[in-house]
Coordinates of C-alpha atoms in Angstrom, one line a residue:
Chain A
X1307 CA 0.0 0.0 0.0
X1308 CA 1.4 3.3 -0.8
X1309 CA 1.8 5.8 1.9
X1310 CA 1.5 8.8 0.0
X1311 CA 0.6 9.0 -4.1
X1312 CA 0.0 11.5 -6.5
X1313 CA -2.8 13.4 -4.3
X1314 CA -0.3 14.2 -1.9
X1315 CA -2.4 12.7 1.0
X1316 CA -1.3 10.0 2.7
X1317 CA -3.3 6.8 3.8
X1318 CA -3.1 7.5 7.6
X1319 CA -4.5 11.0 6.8
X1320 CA -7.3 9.1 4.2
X1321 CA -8.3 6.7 7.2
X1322 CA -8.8 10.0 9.6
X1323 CA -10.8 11.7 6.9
X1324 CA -13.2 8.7 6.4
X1325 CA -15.7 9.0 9.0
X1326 CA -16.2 13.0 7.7
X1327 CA -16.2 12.0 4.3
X1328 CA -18.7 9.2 4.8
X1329 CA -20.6 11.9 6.5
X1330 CA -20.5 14.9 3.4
X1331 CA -18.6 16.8 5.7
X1332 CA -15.6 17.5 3.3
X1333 CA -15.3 20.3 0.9
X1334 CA -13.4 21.5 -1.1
X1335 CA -9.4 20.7 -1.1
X1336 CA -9.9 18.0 1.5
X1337 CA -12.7 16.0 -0.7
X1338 CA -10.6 16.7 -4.0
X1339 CA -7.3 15.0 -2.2
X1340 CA -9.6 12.7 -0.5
X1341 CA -11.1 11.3 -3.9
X1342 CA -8.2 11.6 -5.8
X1343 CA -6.3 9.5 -3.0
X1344 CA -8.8 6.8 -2.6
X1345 CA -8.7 6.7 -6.6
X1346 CA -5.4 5.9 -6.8
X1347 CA -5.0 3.7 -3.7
X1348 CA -6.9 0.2 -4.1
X1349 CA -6.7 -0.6 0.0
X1350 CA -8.1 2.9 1.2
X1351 CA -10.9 2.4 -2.2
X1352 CA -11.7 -0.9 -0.7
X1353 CA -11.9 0.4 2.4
X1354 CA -14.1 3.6 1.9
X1355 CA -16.6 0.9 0.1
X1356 CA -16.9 -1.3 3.2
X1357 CA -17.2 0.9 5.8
X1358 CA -20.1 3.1 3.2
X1359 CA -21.3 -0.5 3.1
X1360 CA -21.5 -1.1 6.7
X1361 CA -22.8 2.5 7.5
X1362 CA -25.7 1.4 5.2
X1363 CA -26.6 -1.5 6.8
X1364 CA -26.7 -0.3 10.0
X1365 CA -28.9 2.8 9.1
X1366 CA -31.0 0.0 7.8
X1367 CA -31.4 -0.9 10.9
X1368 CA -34.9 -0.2 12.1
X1369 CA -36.1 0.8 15.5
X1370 CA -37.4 -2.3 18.0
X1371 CA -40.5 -1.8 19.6
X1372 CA -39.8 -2.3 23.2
X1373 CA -42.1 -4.5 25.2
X1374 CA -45.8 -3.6 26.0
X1375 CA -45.1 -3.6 30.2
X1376 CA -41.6 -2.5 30.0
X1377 CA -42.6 1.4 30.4
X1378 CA -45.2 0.0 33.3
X1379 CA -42.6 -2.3 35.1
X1380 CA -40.0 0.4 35.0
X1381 CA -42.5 2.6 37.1
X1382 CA -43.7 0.0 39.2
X1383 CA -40.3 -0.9 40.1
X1384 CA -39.3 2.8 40.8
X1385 CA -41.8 5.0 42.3
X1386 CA -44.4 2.0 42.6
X1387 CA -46.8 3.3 40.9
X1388 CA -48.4 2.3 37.5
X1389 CA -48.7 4.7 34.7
X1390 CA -52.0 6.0 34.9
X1391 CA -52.8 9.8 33.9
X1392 CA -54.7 10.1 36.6
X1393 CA -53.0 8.5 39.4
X1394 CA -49.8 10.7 38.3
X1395 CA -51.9 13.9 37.2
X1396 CA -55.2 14.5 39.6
X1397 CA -58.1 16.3 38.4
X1398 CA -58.9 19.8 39.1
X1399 CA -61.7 20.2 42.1
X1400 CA -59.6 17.7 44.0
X1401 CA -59.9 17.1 48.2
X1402 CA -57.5 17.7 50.8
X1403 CA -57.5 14.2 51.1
X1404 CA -55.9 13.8 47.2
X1405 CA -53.9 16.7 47.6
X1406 CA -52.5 15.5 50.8
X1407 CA -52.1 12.2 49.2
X1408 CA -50.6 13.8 46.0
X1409 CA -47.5 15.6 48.1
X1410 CA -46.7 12.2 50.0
X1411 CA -46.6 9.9 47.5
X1412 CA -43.4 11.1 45.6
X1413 CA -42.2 10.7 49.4
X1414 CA -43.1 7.5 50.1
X1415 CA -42.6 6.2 46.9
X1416 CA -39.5 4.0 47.2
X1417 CA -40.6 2.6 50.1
X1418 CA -44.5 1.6 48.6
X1419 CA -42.8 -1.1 46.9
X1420 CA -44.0 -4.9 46.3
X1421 CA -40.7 -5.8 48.2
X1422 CA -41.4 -3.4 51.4
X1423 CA -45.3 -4.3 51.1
X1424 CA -44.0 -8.1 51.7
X1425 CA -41.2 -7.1 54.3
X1426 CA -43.8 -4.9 56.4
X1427 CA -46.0 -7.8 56.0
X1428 CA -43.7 -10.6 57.3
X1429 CA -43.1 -8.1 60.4
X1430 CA -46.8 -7.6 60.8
X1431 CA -46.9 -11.4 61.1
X1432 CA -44.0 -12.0 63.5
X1433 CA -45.6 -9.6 65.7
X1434 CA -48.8 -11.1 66.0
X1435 CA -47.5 -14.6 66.1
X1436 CA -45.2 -13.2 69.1
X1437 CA -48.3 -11.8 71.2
X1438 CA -50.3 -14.4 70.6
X1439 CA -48.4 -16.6 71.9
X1440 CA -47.5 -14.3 74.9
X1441 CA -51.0 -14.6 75.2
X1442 CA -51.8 -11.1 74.4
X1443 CA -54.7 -10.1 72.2
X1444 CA -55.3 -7.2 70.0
X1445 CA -59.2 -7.7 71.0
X1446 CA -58.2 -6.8 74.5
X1447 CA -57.0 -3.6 73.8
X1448 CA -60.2 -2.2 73.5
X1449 CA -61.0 -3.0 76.9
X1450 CA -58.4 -1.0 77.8
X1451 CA -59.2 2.3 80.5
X1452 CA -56.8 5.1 78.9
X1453 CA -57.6 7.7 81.2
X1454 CA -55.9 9.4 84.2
X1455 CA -58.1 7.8 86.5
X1456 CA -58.1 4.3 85.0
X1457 CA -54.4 4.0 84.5
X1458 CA -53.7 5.2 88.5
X1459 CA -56.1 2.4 89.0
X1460 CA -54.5 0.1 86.7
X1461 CA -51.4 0.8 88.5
X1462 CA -52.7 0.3 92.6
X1463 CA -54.4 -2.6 91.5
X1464 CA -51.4 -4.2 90.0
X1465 CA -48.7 -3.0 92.6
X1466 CA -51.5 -4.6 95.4
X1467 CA -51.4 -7.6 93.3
X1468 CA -47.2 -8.1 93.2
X1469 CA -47.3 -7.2 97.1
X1470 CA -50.0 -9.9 97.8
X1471 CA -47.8 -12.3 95.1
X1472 CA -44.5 -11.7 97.4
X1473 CA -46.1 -11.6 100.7
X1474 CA -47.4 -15.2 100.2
X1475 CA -44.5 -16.8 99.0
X1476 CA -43.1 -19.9 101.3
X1477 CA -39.7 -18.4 100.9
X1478 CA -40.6 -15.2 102.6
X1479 CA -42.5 -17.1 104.8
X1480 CA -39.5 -19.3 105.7
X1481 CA -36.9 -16.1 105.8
X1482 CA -39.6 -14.4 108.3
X1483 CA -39.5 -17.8 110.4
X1484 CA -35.6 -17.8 110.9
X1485 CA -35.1 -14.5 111.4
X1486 CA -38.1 -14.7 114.4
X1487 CA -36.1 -17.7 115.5
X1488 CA -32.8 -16.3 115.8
X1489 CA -34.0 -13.2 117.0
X1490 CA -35.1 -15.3 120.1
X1491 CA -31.8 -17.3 120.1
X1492 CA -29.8 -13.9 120.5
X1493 CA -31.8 -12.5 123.4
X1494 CA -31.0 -14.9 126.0
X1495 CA -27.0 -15.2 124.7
X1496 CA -26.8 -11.5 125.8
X1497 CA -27.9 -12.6 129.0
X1498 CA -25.4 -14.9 129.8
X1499 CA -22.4 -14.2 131.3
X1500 CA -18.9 -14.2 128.7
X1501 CA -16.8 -16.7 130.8
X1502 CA -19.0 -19.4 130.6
X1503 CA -17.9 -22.1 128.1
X1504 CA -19.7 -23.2 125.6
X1505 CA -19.7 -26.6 125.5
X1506 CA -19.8 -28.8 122.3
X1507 CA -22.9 -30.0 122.1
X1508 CA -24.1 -26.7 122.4
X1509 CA -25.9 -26.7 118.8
X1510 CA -27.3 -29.7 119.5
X1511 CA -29.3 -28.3 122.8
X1512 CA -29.7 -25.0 121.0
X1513 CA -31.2 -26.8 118.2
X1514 CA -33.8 -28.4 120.9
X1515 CA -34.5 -25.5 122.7
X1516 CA -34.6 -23.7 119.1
X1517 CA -37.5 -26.7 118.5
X1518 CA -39.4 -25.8 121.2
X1519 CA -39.3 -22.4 121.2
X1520 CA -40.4 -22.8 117.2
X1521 CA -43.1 -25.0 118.7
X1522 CA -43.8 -22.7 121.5
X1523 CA -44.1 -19.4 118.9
X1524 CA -46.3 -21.6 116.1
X1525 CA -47.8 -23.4 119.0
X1526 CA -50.1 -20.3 120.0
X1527 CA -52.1 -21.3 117.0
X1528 CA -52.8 -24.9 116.4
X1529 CA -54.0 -24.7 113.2
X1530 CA -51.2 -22.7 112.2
X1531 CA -48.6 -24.9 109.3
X1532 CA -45.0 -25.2 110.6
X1533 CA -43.5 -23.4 107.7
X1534 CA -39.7 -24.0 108.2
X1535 CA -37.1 -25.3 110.5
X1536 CA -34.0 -23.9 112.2
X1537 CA -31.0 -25.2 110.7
X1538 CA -29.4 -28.2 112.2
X1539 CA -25.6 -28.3 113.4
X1540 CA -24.9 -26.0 110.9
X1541 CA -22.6 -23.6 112.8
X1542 CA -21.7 -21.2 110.4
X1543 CA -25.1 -20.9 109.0
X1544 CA -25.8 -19.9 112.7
X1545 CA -23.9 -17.4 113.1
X1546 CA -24.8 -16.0 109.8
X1547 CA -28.5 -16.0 110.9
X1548 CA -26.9 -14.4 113.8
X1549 CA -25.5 -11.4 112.2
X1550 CA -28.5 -10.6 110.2
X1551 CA -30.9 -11.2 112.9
X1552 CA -28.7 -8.2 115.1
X1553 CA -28.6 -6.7 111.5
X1554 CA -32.9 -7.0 111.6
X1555 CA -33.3 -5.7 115.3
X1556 CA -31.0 -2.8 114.7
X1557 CA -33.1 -1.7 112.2
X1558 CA -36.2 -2.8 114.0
Chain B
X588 CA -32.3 25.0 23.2
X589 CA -35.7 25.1 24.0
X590 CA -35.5 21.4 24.2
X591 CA -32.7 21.1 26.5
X592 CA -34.3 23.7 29.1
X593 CA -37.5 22.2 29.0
X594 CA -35.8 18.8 30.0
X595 CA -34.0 20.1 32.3
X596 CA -36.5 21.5 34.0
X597 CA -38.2 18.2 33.6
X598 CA -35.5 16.7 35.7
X599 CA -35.7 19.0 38.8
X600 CA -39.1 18.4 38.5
X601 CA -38.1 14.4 39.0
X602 CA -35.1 15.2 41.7
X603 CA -38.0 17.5 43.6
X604 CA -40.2 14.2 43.9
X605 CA -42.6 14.7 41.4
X606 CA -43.7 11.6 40.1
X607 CA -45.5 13.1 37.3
X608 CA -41.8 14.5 35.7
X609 CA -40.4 10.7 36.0
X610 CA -43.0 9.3 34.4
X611 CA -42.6 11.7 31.2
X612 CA -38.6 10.4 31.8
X613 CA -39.9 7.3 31.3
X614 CA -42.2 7.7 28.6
X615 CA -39.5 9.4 26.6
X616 CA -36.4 7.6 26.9
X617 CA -37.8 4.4 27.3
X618 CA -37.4 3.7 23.4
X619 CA -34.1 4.9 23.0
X620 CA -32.5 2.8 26.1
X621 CA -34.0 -0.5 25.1
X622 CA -32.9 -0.1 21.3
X623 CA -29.1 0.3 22.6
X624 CA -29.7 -2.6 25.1
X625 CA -31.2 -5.0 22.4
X626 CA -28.6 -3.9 19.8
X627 CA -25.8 -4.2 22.6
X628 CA -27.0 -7.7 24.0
X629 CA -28.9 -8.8 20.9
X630 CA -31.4 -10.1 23.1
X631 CA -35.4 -9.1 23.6
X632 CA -35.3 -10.6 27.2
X633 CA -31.8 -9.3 28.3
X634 CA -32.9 -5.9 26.9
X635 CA -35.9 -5.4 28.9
X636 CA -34.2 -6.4 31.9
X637 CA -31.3 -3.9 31.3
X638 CA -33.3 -1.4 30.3
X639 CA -35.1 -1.4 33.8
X640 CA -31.9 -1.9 35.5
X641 CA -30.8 1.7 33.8
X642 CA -33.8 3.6 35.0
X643 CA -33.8 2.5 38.2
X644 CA -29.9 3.2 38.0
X645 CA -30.7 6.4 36.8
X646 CA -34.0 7.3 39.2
X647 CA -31.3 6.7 42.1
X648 CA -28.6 9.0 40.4
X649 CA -31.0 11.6 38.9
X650 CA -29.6 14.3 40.9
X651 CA -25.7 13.7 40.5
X652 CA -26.9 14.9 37.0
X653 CA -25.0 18.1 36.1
X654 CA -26.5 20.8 33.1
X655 CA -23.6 22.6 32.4
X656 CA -21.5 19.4 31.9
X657 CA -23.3 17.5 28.9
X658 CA -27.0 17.2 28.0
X659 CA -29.5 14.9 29.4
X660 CA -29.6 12.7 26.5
X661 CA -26.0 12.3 27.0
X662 CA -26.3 11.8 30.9
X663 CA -28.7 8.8 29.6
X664 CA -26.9 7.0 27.0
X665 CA -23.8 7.2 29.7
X666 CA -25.4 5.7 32.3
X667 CA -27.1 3.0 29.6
X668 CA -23.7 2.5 28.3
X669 CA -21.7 2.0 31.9
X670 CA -24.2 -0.7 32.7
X671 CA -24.0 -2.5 29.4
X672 CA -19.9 -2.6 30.0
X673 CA -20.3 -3.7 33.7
X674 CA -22.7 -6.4 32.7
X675 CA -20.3 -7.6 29.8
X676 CA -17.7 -7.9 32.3
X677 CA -19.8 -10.1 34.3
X678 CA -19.4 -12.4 31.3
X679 CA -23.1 -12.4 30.8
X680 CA -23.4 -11.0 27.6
X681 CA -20.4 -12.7 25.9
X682 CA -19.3 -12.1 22.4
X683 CA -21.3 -14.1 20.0
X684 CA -19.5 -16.6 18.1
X685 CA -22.4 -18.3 16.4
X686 CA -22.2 -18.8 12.2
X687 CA -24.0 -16.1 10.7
X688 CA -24.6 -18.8 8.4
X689 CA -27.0 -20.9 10.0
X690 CA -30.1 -18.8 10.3
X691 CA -30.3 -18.3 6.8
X692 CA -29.1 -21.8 5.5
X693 CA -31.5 -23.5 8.1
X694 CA -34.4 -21.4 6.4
X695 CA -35.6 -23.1 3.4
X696 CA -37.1 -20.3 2.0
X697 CA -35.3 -20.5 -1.3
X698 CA -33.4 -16.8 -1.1
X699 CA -29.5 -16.3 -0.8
X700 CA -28.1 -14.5 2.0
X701 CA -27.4 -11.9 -1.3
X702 CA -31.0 -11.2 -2.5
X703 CA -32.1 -11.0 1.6
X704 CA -29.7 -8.1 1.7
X705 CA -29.7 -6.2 -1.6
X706 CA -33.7 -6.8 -1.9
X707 CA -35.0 -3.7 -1.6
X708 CA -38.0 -3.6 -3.5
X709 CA -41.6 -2.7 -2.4
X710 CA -44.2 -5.6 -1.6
X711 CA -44.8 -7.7 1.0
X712 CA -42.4 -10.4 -0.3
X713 CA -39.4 -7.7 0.2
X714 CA -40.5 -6.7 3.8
X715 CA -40.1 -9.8 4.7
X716 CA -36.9 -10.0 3.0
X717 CA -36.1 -6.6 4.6
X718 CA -36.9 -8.2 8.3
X719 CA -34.4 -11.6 7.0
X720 CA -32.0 -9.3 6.4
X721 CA -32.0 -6.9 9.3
X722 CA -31.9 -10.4 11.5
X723 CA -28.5 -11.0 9.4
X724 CA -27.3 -7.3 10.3
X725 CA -28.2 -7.7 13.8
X726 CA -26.2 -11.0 13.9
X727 CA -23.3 -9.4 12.4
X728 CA -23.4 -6.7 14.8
X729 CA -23.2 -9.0 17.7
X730 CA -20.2 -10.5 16.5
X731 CA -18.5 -7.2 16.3
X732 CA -15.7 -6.7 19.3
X733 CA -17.6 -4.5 22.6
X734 CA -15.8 -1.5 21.5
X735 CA -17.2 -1.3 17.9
X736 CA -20.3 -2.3 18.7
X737 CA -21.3 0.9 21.3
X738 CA -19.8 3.1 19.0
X739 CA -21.4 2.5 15.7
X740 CA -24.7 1.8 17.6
X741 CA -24.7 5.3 19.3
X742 CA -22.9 6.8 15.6
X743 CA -25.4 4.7 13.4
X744 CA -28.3 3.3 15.2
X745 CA -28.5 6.6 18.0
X746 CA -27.3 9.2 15.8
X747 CA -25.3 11.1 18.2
X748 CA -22.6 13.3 17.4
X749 CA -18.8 12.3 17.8
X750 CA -18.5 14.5 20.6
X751 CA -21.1 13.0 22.8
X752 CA -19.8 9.7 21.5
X753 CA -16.4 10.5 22.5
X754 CA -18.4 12.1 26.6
X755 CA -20.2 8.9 26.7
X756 CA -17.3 6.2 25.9
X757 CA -14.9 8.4 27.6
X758 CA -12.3 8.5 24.5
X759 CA -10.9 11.1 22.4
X760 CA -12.8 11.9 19.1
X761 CA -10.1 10.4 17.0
X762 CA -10.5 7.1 18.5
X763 CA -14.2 7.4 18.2
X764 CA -14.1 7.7 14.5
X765 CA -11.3 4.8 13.8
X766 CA -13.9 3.1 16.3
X767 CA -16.6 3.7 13.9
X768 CA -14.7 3.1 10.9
X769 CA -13.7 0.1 11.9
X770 CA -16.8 -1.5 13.3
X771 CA -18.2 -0.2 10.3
X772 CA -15.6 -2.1 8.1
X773 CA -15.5 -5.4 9.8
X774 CA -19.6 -5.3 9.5
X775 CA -19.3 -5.1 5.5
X776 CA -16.7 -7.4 5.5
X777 CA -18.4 -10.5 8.3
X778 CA -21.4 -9.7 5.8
X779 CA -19.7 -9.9 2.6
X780 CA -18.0 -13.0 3.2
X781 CA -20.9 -15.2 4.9
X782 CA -22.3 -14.5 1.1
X783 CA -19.7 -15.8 -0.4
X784 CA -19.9 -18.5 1.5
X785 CA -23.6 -18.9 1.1
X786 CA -23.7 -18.5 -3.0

């Protein structure tokens, strides 16, 4: 291929001219070198040809009709909304309602989506399943006293109800019982004089006397259950009880 | 100029949350984007889907969009174009390598690949010829390198100018036009020779 005949162009220069050329966008000097090149040079004739050729084709080429939903899905899957004139556009003479409604929906459009309608569903769901098995009803809810007076009587009610729950537990009952029982045990040891010994059998008499005076205290009422027991040769536990019973009467 | 104002106001109209505005968008790009996707992918399917993938890309980036910089219609064909490339990368659209040869030699229909291009008479008979040989075209296209392909579609099938050609592909306006040339050149010739082969 010659780089450069008669015409004084060369083929480089005849390859940047082609697009314009195919075009009609060279006049004058420019098209006269440009013909009288691609005359004269078989490989840039051939190629003007091909690439006219080709240009031809594609301009050919008709437009495709895109499909019948696409413009419909594309809105439904941006704003969520489907192209209706007057969904998008709202008559003159409208309500507040529609005007309201009008202003919010470009707001609240990426979220009033299929996929957030079937997220806020599934959470809807959970929820429900979750207090219906907690044993909570919506039906009850109706039911409900809202005002001032009704919730401060909500609230005595269910204080006097967790007071009444506590108060007539055995625990407490049994706590009550020891501390009662030591409080006896710690009176007389005051009492007694610090030199005298105390012998190792000791919690094995207290234990007794710690019996009967149980027996003595529940004994006022027969009827009356014997709700707990003072511990048995458990010395440390003793003196535990001890402490808090001094603890108790301090307060007392 | 009118034009370009009135769609720009159209899109601070969109990027203000008016619905209305987006749905014009839509109504008047719509076209445009699914002919580049279905001449890009060269499939009906894969065109529709792309094409909705580029609005919603483009309802998400409508306000990075910037007047002074290039026009709307260039904004658009960017955006449809960088989402063609990123799904080509994927490998999801991969380049054809199917004979051009077998649609028309499986047809029995009696023509040559030669008289369903160079038929252009009136009549029924030469529609359909016409639509045999804008399948062949379409084809060809496909088999043309990524590169060639966007840019004779947008020169060609979009009719855009070099220099939004050379804004939207992101090359200088040199290498657009050896672009086009060349895609416009290895067309001819892929078409030329499958009738040789043919006849």
């Amino acid at each position: 291929m010659p780089s450069e005949n008669q015409s004084g162009m060369q083929c480089i220069e005849c390859e940047g001219l082609l697009a314009e050329a195919i075009d009609g966008a060279l006049h004058g000097s420019t098209l006269a070198a440009f013909e009288a090149h691609q005359q004269s040079c078989t490989a840039c004739h051939t190629m003007v040809e091909e690439a006219t050729a080709g240009m031809h084709w594609l301009k050919g080429l008709d437009d495709v009709e895109p499909p019948r939903h696409l413009v419909h899905n594309i809105l439904t899957r941006t704003i969520g909304a489907l192209p209706s004139e007057h969904a998008v556009v709202p008559p003159r003479g409208e309500g507040w309602l529609d005007k309201v409604k009008g202003r919010l929906a470009p707001i609240f459009a990426p979220v009033a989506t299929p996929r957030f309608a079937m997220s806020f569903g599934m959470a809807f769901f959970s929820i429900t399943l979750l207090l219906s098995i907690a044993g909570l009803h919506i039906s009850d809810l109706r039911r409900l006293d809202l005002s001032s007076k009704g919730i401060a009587k909500t609230y005595s009610s269910t204080q006097a109800r967790v007071i009444r729950y506590y108060d007539n537990l055995r625990l407490v009952y049994e706590i009550e019982s020891r501390v009662r029982d030591l409080r006896r045990v710690a009176t007389p040891e005051k009492e007694k004089p610090p030199e005298e010994p105390t012998p190792k059998t000791q919690p094995k008499s207290d234990n007794r006397q710690d019996k009967d005076r149980t027996n003595q205290n529940y004994g006022r009422d027969a009827n009356q259950p014997e709700l707990a027991a003072s511990p048995a040769g458990n010395e440390q536990g003793m003196k535990n009880l001890t402490n808090q019973a001094r603890l108790n009467r301090r307060t007392a | 100029m009118d034009d370009i104002q009135a769609v720009n106001a159209l899109v601070r109209r969109c990027v203000t949350g008016d619905a209305a505005a987006w749905q014009e968008i839509v109504q008047q790009y719509h076209r445009r984007i699914y002919n580049i996707c279905y001449r890009f992918s060269g499939s009906a399917e894969d065109a529709a889907d792309l094409s909705q993938e580029v609005f919603i890309k483009m309802y998400r980036t409508l306000s990075t969009f910037d007047t002074t910089r290039a026009s709307f219609m260039t904004w658009v064909t960017t955006v449809t174009r960088n989402l063609l490339v990123d799904h080509f990368r994927k490998g999801k659209y991969d380049r054809i390598t199917d004979s051009l040869e077998a649609t028309p030699g499986n047809q029995d229909d009696g023509l040559t690949l030669a008289e369903k291009l160079e038929d252009h008479s009136a009549g029924p008979e030469a529609r359909v010829r016409s639509q045999e040989a804008q399948k062949l075209v379409h084809q060809a296209l496909r088999k043309l390198s990524p590169e060639l392909r966007e840019a004779v579609i947008l020169r060609d099938l979009q009719d855009m100018d070099y220099k939004d050609i050379a804004l939207v592909l992101k090359v200088p306006e040199g290498t657009v036009k050896s672009r086009i040339n060349r895609g416009r050149t290895e067309l001819a010739r892929l078409l030329q020779r499958s009738y040789k082969q043919v006849s």
